[in-house]
Tab-separated table of C-alpha atoms in Angstrom:
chain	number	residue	atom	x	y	z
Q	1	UNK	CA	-32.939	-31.685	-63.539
Q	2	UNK	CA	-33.295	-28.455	-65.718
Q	3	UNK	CA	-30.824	-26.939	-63.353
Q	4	UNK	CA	-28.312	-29.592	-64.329
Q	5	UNK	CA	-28.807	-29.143	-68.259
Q	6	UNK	CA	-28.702	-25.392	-67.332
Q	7	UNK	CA	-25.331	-25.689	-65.632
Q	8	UNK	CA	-24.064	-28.190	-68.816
Q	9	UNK	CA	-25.009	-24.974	-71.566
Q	10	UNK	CA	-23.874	-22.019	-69.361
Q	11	UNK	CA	-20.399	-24.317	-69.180
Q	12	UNK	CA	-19.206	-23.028	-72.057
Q	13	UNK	CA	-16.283	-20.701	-71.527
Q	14	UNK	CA	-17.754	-18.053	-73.718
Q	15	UNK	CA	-20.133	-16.229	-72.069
Q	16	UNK	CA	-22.118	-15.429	-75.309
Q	17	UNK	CA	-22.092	-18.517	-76.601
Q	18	UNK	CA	-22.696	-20.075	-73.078
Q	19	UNK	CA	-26.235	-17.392	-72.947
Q	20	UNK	CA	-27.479	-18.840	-76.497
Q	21	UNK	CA	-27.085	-22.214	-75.579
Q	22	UNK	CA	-29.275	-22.143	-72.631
Q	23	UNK	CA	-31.494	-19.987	-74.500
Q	24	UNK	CA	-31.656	-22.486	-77.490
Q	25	UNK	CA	-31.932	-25.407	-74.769
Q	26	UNK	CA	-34.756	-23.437	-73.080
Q	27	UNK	CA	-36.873	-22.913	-76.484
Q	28	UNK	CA	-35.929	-26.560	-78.052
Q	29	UNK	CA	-37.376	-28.047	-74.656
Q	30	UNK	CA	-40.689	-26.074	-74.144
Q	31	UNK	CA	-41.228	-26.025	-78.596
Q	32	UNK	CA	-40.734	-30.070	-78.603
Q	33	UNK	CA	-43.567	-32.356	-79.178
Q	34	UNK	CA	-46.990	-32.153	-81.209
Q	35	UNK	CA	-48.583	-29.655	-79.322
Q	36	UNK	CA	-45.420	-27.916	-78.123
Q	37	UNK	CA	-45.529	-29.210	-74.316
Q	38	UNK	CA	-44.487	-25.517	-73.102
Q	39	UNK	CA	-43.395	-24.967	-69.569
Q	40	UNK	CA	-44.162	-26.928	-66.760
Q	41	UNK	CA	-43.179	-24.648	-64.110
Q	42	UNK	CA	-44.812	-21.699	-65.635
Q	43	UNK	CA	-47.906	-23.736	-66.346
Q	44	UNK	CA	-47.941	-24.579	-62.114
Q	45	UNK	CA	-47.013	-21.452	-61.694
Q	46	UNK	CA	-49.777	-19.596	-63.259
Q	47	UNK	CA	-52.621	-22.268	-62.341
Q	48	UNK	CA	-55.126	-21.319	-59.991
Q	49	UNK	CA	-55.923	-24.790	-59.025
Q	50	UNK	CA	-52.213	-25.388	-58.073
Q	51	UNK	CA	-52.230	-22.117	-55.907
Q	52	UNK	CA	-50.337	-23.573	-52.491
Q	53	UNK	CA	-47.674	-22.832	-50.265
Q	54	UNK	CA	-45.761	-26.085	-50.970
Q	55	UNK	CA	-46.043	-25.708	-54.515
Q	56	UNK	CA	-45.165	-21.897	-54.832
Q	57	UNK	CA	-42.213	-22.653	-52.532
Q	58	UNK	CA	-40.696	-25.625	-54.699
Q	59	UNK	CA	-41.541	-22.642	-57.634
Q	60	UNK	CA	-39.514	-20.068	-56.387
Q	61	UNK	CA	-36.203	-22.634	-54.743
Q	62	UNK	CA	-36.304	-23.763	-58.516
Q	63	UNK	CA	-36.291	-20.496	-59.803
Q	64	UNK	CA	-33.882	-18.989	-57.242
Q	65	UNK	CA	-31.828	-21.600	-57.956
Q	66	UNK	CA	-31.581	-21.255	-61.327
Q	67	UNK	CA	-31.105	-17.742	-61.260
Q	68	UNK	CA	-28.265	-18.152	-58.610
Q	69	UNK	CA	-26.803	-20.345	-61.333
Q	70	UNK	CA	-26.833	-17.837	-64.085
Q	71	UNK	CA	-25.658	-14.999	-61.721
Q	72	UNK	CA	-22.526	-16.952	-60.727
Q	73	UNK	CA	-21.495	-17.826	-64.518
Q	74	UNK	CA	-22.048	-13.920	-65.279
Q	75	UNK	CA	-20.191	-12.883	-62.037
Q	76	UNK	CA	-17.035	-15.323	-63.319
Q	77	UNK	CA	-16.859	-13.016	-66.019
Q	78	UNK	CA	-14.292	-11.063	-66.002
Q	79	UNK	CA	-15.649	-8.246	-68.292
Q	80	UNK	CA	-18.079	-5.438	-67.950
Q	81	UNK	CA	-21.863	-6.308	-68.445
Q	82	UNK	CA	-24.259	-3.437	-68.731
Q	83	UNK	CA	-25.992	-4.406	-65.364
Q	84	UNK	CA	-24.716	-5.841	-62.820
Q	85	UNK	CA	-24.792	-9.464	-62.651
Q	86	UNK	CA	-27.461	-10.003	-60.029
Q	87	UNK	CA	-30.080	-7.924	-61.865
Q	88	UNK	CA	-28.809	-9.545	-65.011
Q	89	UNK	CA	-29.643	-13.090	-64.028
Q	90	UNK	CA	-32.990	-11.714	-62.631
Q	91	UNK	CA	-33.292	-10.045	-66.094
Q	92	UNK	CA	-32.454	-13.433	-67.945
Q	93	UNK	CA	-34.222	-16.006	-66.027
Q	94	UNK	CA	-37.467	-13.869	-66.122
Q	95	UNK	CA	-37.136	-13.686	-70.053
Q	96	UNK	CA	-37.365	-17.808	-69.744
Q	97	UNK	CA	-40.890	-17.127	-68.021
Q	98	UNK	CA	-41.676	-15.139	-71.007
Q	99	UNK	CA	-41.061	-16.751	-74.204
Q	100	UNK	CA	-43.260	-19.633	-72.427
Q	101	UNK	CA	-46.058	-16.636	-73.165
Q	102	UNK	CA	-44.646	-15.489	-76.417
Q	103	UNK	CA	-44.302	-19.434	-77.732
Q	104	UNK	CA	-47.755	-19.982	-77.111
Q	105	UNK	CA	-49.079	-16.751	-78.795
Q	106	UNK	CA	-46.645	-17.151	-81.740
Q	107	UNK	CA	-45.290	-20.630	-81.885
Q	108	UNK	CA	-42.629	-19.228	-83.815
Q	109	UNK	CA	-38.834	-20.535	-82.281
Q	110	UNK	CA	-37.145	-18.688	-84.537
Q	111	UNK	CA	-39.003	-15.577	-83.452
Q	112	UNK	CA	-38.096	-17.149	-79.921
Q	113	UNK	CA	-34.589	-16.868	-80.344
Q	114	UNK	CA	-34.352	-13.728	-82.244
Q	115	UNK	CA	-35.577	-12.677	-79.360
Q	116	UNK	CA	-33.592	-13.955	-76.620
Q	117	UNK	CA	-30.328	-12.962	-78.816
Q	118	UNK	CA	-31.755	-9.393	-78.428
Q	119	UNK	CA	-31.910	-9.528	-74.799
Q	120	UNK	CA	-28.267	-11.417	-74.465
Q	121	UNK	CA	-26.627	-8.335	-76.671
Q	122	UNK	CA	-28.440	-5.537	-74.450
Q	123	UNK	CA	-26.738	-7.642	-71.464
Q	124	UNK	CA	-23.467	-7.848	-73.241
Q	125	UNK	CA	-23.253	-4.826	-74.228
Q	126	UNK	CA	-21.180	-3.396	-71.620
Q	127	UNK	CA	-18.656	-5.660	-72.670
Q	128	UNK	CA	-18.695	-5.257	-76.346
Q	129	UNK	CA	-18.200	-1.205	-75.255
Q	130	UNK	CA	-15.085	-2.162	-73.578
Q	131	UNK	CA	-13.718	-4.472	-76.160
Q	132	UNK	CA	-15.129	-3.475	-80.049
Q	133	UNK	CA	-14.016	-7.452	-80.945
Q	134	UNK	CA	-17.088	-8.603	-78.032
Q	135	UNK	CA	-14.721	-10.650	-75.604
């Protein structure tokens, strides 16, 4: 299911715009509700008591498959990034682990985002090199 909102923000046909929606999707989902409900799969993921095979497995497809999804929208780009797509999505799907950490310790979205708009310029900024204007 996440997957499928995933693939809705990274749609968009600009890539930078496309990176901040799934970012802002990302934080809106895991900062909604009274106590923020967080992240299930990084919740499983770091519980000892749901420590299994079957369990780390459906982790990781998830994961793969979400970063899979990120790496092809960066790979249909036809610009420079300033990794290569592969260890970008790896980059950017690992930063969604993170700000599970960093919106428990802060509960601060706006710190959140600030954040991941950081990470999406370093990633970017091969292209913004080869075109001053960003595109």
């Amino acid at each position: 299911m996440f997957e499928d909102y995933a693939r809705d923000f990274l749609a968009d046909p600009d890539l930078d715009r496309a990176l901040r929606a799934f970012f802002d999707f990302t934080i809106t989902s895991m900062t909604t509700g009274e106590p923020a409900r967080g992240c299930l799969t990084t919740k499983t993921a770091i519980d000892s008591k749901a420590d299994g095979e079957r369990i780390n497995a459906a982790l990781r497809r998830l994961l793969d498959g979400l970063e899979d999804l990120v790496r092809d929208r960066l790979s249909a780009e036809d610009t420079r990034l300033a990794l290569p797509a592969a260890d970008a999505a790896r980059v950017l799907v690992t930063m969604t682990r993170g700000i599970v950490v960093m919106e428990r310790v802060h509960q601060d979205p706006d710190r959140l985002r600030a954040t991941a708009r950081s990470l999406i310029d370093m990633v970017l900024a091969g292209r913004r090199r080869a075109d001053p204007n960003g595109r």
